[in-house]
Coordinates of C-alpha atoms and ligand atoms in Angstrom, one line a residue:
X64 CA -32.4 1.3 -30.9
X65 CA -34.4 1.4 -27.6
X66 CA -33.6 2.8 -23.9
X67 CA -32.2 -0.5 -23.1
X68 CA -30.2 -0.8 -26.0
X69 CA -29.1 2.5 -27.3
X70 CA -26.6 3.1 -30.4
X71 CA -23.1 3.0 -28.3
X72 CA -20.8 5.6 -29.8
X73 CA -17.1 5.8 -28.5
X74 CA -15.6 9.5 -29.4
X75 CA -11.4 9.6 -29.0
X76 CA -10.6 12.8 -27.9
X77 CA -12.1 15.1 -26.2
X78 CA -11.0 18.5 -27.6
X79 CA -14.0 20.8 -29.2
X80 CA -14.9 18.6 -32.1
X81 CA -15.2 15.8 -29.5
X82 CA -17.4 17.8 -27.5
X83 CA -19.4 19.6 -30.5
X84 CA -19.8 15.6 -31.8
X85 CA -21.1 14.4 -28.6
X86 CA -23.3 16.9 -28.4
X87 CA -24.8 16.4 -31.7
X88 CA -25.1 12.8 -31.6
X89 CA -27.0 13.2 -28.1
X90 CA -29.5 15.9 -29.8
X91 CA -30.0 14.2 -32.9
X92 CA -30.8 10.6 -31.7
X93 CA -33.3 9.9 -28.8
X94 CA -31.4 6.7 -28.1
X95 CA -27.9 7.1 -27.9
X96 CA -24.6 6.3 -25.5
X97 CA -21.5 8.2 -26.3
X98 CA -18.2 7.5 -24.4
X99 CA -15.8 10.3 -24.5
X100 CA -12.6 9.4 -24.1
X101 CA -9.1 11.5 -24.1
X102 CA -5.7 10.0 -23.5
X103 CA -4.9 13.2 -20.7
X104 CA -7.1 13.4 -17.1
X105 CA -8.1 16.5 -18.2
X106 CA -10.8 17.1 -20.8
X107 CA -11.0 20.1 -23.7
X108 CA -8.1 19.1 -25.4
X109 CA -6.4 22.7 -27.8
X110 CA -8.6 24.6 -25.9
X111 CA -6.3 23.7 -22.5
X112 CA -3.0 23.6 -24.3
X113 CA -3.4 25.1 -27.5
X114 CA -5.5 28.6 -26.6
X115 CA -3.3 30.9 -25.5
X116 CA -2.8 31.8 -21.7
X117 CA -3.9 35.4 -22.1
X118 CA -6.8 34.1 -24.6
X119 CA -9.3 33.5 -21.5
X120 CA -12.4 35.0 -23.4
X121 CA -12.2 31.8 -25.9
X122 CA -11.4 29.5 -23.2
X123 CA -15.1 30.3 -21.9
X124 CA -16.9 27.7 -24.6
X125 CA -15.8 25.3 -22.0
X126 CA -18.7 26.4 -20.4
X127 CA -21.4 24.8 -23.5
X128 CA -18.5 21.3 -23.3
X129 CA -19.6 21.3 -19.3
X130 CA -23.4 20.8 -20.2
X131 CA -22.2 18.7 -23.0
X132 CA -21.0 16.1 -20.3
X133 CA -23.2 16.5 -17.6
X134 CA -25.9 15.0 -20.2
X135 CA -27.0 11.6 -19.0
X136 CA -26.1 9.9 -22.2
X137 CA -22.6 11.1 -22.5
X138 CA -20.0 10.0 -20.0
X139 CA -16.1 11.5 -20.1
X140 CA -13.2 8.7 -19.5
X141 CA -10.4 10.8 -19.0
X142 CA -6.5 9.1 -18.4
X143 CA -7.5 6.2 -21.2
X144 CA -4.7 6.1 -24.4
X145 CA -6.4 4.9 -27.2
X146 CA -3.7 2.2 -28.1
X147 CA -2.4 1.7 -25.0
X148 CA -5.3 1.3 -22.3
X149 CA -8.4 0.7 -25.1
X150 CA -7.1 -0.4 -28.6
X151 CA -8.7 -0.6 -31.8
X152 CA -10.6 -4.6 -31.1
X153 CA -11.8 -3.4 -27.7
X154 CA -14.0 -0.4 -29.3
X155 CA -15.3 -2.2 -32.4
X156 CA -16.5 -5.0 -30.1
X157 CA -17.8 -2.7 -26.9
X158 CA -19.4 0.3 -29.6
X159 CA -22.0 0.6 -32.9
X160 CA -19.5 3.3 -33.6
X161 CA -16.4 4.8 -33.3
X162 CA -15.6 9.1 -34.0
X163 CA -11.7 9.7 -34.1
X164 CA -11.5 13.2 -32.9
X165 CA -7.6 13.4 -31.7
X166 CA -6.3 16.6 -33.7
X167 CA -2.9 17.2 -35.1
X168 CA -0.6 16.8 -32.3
X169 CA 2.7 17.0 -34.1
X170 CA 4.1 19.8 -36.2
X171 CA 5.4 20.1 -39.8
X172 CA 9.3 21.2 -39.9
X173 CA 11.2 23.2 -42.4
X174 CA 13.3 20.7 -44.0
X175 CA 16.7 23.0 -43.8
X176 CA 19.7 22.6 -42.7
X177 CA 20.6 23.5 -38.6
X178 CA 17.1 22.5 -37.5
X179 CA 18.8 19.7 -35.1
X180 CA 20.3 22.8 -33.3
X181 CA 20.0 23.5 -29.5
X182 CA 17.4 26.2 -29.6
X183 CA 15.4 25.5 -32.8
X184 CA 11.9 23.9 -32.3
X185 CA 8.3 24.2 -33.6
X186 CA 6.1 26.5 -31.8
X187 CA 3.6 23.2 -31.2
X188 CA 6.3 22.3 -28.7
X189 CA 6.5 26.1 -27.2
X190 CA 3.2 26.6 -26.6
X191 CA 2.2 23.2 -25.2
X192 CA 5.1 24.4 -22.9
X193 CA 3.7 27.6 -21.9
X194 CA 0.1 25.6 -21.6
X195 CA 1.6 23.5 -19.5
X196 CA 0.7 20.2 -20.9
X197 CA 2.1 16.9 -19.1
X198 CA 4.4 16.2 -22.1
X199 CA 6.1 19.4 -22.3
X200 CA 6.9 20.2 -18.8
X201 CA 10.6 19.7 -19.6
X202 CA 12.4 22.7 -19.3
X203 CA 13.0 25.5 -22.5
X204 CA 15.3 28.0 -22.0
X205 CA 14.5 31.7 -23.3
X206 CA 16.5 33.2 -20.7
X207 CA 19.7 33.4 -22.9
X208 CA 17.8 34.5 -26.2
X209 CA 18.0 38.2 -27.2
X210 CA 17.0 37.5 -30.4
X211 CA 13.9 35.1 -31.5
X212 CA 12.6 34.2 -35.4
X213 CA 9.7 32.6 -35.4
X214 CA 8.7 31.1 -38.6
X215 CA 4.9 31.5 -40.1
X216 CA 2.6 34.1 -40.4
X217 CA -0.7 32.5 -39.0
X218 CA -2.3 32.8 -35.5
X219 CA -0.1 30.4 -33.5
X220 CA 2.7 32.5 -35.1
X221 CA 1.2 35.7 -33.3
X222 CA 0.5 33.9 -30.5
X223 CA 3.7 32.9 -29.7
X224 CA 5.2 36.3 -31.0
X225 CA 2.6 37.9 -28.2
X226 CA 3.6 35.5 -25.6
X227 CA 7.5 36.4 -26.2
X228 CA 7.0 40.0 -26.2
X229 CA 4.8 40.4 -23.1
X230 CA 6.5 41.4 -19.5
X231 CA 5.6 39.2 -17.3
X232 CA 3.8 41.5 -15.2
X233 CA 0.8 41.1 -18.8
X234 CA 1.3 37.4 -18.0
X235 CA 0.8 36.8 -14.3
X236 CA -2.9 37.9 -14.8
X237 CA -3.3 34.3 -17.2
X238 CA -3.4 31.0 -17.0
X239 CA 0.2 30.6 -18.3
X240 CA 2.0 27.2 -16.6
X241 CA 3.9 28.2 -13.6
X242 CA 6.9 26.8 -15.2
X243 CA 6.6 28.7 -17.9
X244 CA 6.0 32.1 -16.2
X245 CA 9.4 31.3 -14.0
X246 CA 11.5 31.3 -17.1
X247 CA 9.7 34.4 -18.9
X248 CA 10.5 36.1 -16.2
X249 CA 13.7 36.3 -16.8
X250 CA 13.9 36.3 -20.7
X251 CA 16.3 38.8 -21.9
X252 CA 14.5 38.8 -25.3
X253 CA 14.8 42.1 -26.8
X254 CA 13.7 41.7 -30.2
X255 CA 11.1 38.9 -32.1
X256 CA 11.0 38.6 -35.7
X257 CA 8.1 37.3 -37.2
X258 CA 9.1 35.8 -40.5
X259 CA 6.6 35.4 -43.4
X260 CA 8.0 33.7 -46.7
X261 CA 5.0 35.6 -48.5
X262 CA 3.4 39.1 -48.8
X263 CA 1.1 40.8 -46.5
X264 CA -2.0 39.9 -48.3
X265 CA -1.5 36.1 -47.8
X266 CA -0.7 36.3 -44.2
X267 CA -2.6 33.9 -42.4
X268 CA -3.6 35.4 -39.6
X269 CA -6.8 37.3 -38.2
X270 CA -7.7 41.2 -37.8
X271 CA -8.2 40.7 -33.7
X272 CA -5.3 38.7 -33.3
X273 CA -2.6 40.9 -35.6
X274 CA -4.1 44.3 -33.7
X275 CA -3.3 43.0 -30.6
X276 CA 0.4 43.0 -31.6
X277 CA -0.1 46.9 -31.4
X278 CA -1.4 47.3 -27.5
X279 CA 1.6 45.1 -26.3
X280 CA 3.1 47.4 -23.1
X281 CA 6.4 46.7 -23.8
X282 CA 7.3 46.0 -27.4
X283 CA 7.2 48.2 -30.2
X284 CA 5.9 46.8 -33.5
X285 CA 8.5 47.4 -36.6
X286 CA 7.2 46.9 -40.2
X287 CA 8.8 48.4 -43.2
X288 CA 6.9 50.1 -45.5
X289 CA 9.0 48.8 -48.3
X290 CA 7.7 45.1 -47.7
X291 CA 4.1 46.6 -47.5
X292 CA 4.0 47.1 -51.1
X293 CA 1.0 45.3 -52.6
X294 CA 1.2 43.8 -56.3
X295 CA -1.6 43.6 -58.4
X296 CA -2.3 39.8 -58.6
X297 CA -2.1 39.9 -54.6
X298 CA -4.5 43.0 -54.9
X299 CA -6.9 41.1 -57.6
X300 CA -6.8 38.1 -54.8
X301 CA -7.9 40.2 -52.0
X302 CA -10.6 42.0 -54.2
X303 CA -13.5 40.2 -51.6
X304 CA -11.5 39.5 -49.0
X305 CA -12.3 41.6 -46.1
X306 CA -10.7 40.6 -43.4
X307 CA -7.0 40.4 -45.6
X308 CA -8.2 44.1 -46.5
X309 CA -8.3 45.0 -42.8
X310 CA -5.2 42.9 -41.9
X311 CA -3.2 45.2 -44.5
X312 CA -4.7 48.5 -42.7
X313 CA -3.5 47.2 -40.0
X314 CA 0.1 46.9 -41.0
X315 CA 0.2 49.5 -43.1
X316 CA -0.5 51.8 -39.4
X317 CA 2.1 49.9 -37.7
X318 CA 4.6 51.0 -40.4
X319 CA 3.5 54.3 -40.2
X320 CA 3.8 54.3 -36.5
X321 CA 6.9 55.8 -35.1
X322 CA 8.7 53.4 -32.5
X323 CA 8.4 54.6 -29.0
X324 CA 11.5 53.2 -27.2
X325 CA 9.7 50.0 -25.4
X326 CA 11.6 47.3 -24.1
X327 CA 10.9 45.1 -26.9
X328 CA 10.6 44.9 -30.5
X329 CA 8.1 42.4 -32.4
X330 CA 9.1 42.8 -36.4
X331 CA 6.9 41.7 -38.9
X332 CA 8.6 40.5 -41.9
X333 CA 7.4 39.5 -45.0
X334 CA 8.7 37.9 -48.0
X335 CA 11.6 36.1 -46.5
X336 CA 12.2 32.4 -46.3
X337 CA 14.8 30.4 -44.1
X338 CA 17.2 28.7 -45.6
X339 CA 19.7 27.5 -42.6
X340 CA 19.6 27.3 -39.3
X341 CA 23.3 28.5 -38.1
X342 CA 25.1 28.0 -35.2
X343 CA 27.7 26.2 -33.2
X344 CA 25.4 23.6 -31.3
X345 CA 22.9 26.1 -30.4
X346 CA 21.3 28.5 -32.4
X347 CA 23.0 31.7 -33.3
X348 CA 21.5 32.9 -36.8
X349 CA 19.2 32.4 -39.1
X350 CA 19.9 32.8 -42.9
X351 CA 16.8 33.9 -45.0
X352 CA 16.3 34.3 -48.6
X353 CA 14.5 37.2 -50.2
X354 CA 11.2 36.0 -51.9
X355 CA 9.0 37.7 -55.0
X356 CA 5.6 36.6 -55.6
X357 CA 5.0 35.0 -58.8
X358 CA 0.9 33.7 -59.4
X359 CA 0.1 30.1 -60.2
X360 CA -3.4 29.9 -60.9
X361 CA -5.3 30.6 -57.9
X362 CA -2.4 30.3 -55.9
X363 CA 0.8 33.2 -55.5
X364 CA 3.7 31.4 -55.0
X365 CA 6.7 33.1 -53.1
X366 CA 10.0 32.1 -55.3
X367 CA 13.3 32.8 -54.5
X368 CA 15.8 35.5 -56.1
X369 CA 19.0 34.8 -54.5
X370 CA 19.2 37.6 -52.0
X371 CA 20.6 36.4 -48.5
X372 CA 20.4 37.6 -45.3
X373 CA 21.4 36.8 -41.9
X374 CA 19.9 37.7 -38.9
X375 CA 21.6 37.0 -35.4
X376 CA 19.1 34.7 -33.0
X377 CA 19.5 32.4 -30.1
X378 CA 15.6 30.6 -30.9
X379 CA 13.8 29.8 -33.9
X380 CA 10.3 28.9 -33.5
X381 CA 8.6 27.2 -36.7
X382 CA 5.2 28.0 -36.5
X383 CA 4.5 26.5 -40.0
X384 CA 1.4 24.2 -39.1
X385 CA 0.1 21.1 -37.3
X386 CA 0.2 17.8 -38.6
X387 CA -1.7 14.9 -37.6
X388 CA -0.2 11.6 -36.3
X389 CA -1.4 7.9 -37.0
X390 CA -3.6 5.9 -34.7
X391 CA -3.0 2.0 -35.0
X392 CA -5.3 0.0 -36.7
X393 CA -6.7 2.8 -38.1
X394 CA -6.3 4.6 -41.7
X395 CA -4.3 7.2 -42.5
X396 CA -2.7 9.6 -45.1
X397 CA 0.9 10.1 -44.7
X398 CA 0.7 13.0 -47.6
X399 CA -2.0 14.9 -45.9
X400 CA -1.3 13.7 -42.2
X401 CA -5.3 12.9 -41.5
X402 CA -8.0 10.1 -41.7
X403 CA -8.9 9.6 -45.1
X404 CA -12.8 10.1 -44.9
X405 CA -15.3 11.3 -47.2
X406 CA -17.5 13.8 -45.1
X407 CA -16.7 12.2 -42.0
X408 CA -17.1 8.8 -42.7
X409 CA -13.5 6.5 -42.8
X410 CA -12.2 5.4 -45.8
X411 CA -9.6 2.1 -46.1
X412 CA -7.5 4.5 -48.1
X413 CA -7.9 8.7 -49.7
X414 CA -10.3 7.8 -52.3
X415 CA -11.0 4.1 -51.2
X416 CA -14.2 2.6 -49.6
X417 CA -16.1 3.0 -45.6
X418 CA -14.2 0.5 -43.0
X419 CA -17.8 0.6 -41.7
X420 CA -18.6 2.1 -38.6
X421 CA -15.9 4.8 -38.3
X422 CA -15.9 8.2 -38.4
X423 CA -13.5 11.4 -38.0
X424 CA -14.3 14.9 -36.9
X425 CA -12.0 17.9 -36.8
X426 CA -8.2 18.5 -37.9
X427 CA -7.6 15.1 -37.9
X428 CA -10.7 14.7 -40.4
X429 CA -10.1 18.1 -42.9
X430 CA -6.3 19.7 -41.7
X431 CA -5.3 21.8 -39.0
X432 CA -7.5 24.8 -40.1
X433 CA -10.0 27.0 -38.4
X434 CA -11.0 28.4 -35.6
X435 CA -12.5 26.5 -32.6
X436 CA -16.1 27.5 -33.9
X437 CA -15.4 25.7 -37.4
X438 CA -15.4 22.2 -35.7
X439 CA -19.2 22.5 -34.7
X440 CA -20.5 22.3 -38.3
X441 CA -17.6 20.0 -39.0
X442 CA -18.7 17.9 -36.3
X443 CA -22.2 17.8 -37.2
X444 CA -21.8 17.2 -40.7
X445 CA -20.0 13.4 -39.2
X446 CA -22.9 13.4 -37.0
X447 CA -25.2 13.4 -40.1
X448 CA -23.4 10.6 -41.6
X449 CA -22.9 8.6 -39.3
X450 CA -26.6 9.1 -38.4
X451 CA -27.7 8.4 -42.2
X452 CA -25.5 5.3 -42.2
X453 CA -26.2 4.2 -38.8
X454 CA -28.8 6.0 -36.7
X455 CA -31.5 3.1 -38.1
X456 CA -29.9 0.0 -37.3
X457 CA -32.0 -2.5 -35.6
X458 CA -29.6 -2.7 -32.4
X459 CA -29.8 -6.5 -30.8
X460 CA -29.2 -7.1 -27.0
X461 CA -25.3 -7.1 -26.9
X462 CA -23.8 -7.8 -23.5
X463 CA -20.4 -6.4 -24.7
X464 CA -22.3 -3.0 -25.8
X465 CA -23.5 -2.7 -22.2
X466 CA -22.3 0.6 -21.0
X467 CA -20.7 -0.9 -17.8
X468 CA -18.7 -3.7 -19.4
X469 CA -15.9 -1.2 -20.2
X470 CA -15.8 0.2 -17.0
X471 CA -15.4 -3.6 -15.7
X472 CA -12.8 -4.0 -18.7
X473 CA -10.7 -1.0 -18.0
X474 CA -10.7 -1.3 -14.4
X475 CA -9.6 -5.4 -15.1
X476 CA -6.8 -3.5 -17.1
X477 CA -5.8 -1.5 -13.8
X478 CA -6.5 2.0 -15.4
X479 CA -7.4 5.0 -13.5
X480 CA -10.0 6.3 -15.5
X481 CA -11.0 9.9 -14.4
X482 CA -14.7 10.6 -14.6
X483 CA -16.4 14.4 -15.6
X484 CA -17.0 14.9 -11.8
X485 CA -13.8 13.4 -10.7
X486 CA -12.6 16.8 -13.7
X487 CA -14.6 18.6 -11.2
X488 CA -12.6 18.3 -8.7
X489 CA -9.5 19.1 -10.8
X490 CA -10.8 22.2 -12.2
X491 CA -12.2 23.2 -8.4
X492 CA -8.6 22.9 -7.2
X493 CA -7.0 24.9 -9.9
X494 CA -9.3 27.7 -10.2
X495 CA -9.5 28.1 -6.8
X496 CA -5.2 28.0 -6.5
X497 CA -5.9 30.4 -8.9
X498 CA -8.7 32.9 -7.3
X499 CA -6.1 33.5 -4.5
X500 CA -3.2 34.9 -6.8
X501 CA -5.4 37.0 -8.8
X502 CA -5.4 34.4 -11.9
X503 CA -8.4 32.6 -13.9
X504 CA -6.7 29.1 -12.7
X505 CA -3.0 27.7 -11.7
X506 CA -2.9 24.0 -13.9
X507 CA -1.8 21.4 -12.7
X508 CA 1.3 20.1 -15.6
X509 CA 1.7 16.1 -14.0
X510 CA -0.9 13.6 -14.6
X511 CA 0.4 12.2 -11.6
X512 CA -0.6 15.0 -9.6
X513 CA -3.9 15.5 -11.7
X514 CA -4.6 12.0 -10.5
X515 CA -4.2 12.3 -7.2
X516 CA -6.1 15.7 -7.3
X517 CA -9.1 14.2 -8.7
X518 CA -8.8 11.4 -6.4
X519 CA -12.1 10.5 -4.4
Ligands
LIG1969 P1 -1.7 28.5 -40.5 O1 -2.8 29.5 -40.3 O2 -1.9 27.5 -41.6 O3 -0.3 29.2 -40.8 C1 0.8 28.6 -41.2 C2 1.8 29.6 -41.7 O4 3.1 28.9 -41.9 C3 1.5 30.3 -43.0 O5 1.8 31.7 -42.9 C4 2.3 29.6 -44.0 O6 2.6 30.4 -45.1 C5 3.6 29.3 -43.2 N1 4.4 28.3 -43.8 C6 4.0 27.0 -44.1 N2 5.1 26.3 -44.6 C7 6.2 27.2 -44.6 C8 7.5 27.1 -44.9 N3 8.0 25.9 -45.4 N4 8.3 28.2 -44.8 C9 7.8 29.3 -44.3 N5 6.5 29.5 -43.9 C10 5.7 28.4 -44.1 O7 -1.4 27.6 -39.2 P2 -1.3 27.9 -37.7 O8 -0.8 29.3 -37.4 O9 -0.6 26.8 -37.1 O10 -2.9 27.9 -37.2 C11 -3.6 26.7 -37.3 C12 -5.1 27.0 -37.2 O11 -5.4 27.4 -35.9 C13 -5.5 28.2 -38.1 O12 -6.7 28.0 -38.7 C14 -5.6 29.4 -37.1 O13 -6.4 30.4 -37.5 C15 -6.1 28.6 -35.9 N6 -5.7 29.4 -34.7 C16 -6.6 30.4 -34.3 C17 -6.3 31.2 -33.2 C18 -7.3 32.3 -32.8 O14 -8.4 32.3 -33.2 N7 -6.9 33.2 -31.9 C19 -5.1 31.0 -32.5 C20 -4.2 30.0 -32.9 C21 -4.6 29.2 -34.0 P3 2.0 30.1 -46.6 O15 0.6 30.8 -46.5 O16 2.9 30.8 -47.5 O17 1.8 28.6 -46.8

């Protein structure tokens, strides 16, 4: 490696663990070229569509991804599809190495009957909506729904729960998609339930997020104190568990906590799992089965005891978890929906050997678990091995690993790749739309319109 011929590195995606990768690689190594692409003109990936609208205060690590890009040795290509504009051949012959970094863009469902009904999605789908990302710009209809069950008891379930239950008067102040804010305005939502098929002490969720429930301006939170009860192997499994300790003090308040009449109500429910979707076309119910917890080992399994109930709704959300989706030419495991790897470095199959020069970061790498923070050490322990593996090499002169040649080969291609500056101009626009209506930034939801936007 030399400043004429530095270890090329193409990144694919550039959510946080693209970002945290990139700016590892470009500490760690004194000679080093990282390409950052994403498929979308816009850069930051779950952080813009995946942080929630009224989440602004984590939307601010943008700021650390900024420098990131602005380093000399890391260039953003925004608007290029892995696959589509830049495929598998391209990058092995342009880059030393290659970090897959895409996420877990698609959503696991619930494998019961009625999910094919008008009305029933995932919550993946819902809040890419409300985020206004270019896929999802399509129209969903709350208006009509009185009644919403959202499945899942983690922070994307809450999220959307909060989303739902807010006037829109607690929206307008974010950076929810205009689309999105034009519906809600008229929901006529008047009660959310948020469904866990387990017990309070394995809800997923965190302390901030779950308290935040109770300052909503217009929705009352409903828990019954029945469903609160704690038994002992759940109390045994939370002996050292802090933040599931303060999660139940937090329930066990809202129970306590008489209602006081808002316009809303957000119900937490636990121990219940669907069982059909209902309805004539569209959603109209939801039928749940009563669970008891039985331990396994480590784990407390919810099992069923035969007890139905149905509960009229016009939406279900399933807010069950993220799943990752196959890139071609690349690896994969169907059974655990990422990139088999072993610390980061791909393997030919889970279990099997290194491809050689490929490596994986992020949910796509361990699961769709964690907070943003978690992807920085995740990030960095890829970094490590790819550096161990790779950071070494006696690098020969290469015309094809010559930074410019794929510019040349994507501008040969015809694609409009969007540079960090070009972003600039994108992000200038939007914040400013959104300075004069009192908001942190109005997006932009077309790449067509992004493009022109960021247009010199
Ligand atoms: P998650 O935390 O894994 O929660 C998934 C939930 O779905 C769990 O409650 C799980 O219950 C339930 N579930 C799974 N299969 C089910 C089924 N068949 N029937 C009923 N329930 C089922 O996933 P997530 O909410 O999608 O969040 C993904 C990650 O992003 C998490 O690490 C989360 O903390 C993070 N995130 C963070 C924030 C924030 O910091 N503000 C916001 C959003 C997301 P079991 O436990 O019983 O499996």
């Amino acid at each position: 490696m030399s400043e004429s011929r530095p270890l090329r590195v193409a990144i694919i995606g550039a959510g946080p663990s693209g970002f945290y990768a990139a700016e590892a690689l470009a500490k760690e190594l004194e000679h080093v070229s990282v390409d950052l692409f994403d498929r979308l003109p816009t850069p930051y990936g779950l952080v813009r569509f995946g942080v929630a609208p009224d989440h602004q205060k984590i939307k601010s690590v943008t700021k650390m991804y900024e420098k990131t890009a602005q380093r000399d040795n890391v260039r953003f290509l925004g608007n290029v599809a892995f696959g589509q504009d830049i495929n598998h051949e391209d990058l092995k012959r342009h880059y030393d190495a290659i970090i897959y970094t895409v996420g877990a863009s698609s959503d696991r469902n619930l494998s019961i009957p009625g999910e094919e009904l008008l009305g029933n999605m995932s919550a993946t789908e819902f809040v890419a909506w409300y985020n206004g990302h270019p896929d999802y710009e399509a129209h969903i209809s709350v208006v009509n729904a009185e009644a919403v069950a959202v499945i899942g008891m983690g922070n994307v379930a809450v999220d959307v729960t909060r989303v739902l239950a807010k006037s829109v008067d607690e929206l307008k102040t974010s950076d929810i998609a205009d689309h999105a804010l034009e519906v809600l305005k008229d929901s006529k939502v008047k009660d959310v339930y948020m469904i866990g098929r387990r017990g309070p002490a394995q809800a997923k969720f965190t302390t901030k997020e779950v308290r935040e429930l109770g300052e909503l301006l217009n929705a009352d939170i409903v828990v019954d104190e029945a469903e609160m009860e704690i038994d002992e192997a759940s109390l045994a499994s939370i002996e050292n568990d802090p933040t599931t300790k303060k999660n139940i003090e937090v329930l066990t308040d809202f129970a306590k906590k008489p209602l006081e009449g808002k316009g809303r109500r957000v119900h937490i429910r636990f121990l219940a799992s669907p069982v059909e979707v209902m309805g004539d076309g569209k959603v109209e119910a939801i039928k749940l089965e009563k669970n008891r917890l039985e331990p396994s080992g480590d784990y407390i399994n919810a099992v069923g005891t035969g007890e139905y109930e149905t509960l009229a709704v016009q939406m279900v959300l399933r807010s069950v978890g993220y799943r990752g989706v196959a890139l071609p030419g690349v690896p994969f495991d169907e059974r655990r929906g990422v990139i088999p790897n072993d610390k980061g470095v791909v393997l030919d199959a889970p279990k099997g050997k290194p491809v050689g020069g490929e490596y994986v970061a992020g949910w796509i790498k361990r699961g769709p678990s964690g907070v943003i923070g978690t992807n920085k050490a995740d990030a960095a322990e890829t970094v490590e091995q790819l550096i161990a593996l790779q950071g070494e090499a006696e690098l020969h002169d290469d015309v094809n690993k010559n930074p410019e040649v794929v510019l040349e080969l994507l501008q040969n291609r015809g694609v409009p790749y969007i540079t960090f500056d070009q972003w600039l101009k994108l992000d200038k626009l939007e914040t400013e739309a959104g300075l004069a209506s009192g908001r942190p930034r109005v997006k932009l939801t077309n790449v067509q319109k992004m493009l022109e936007a960021c247009a010199d």
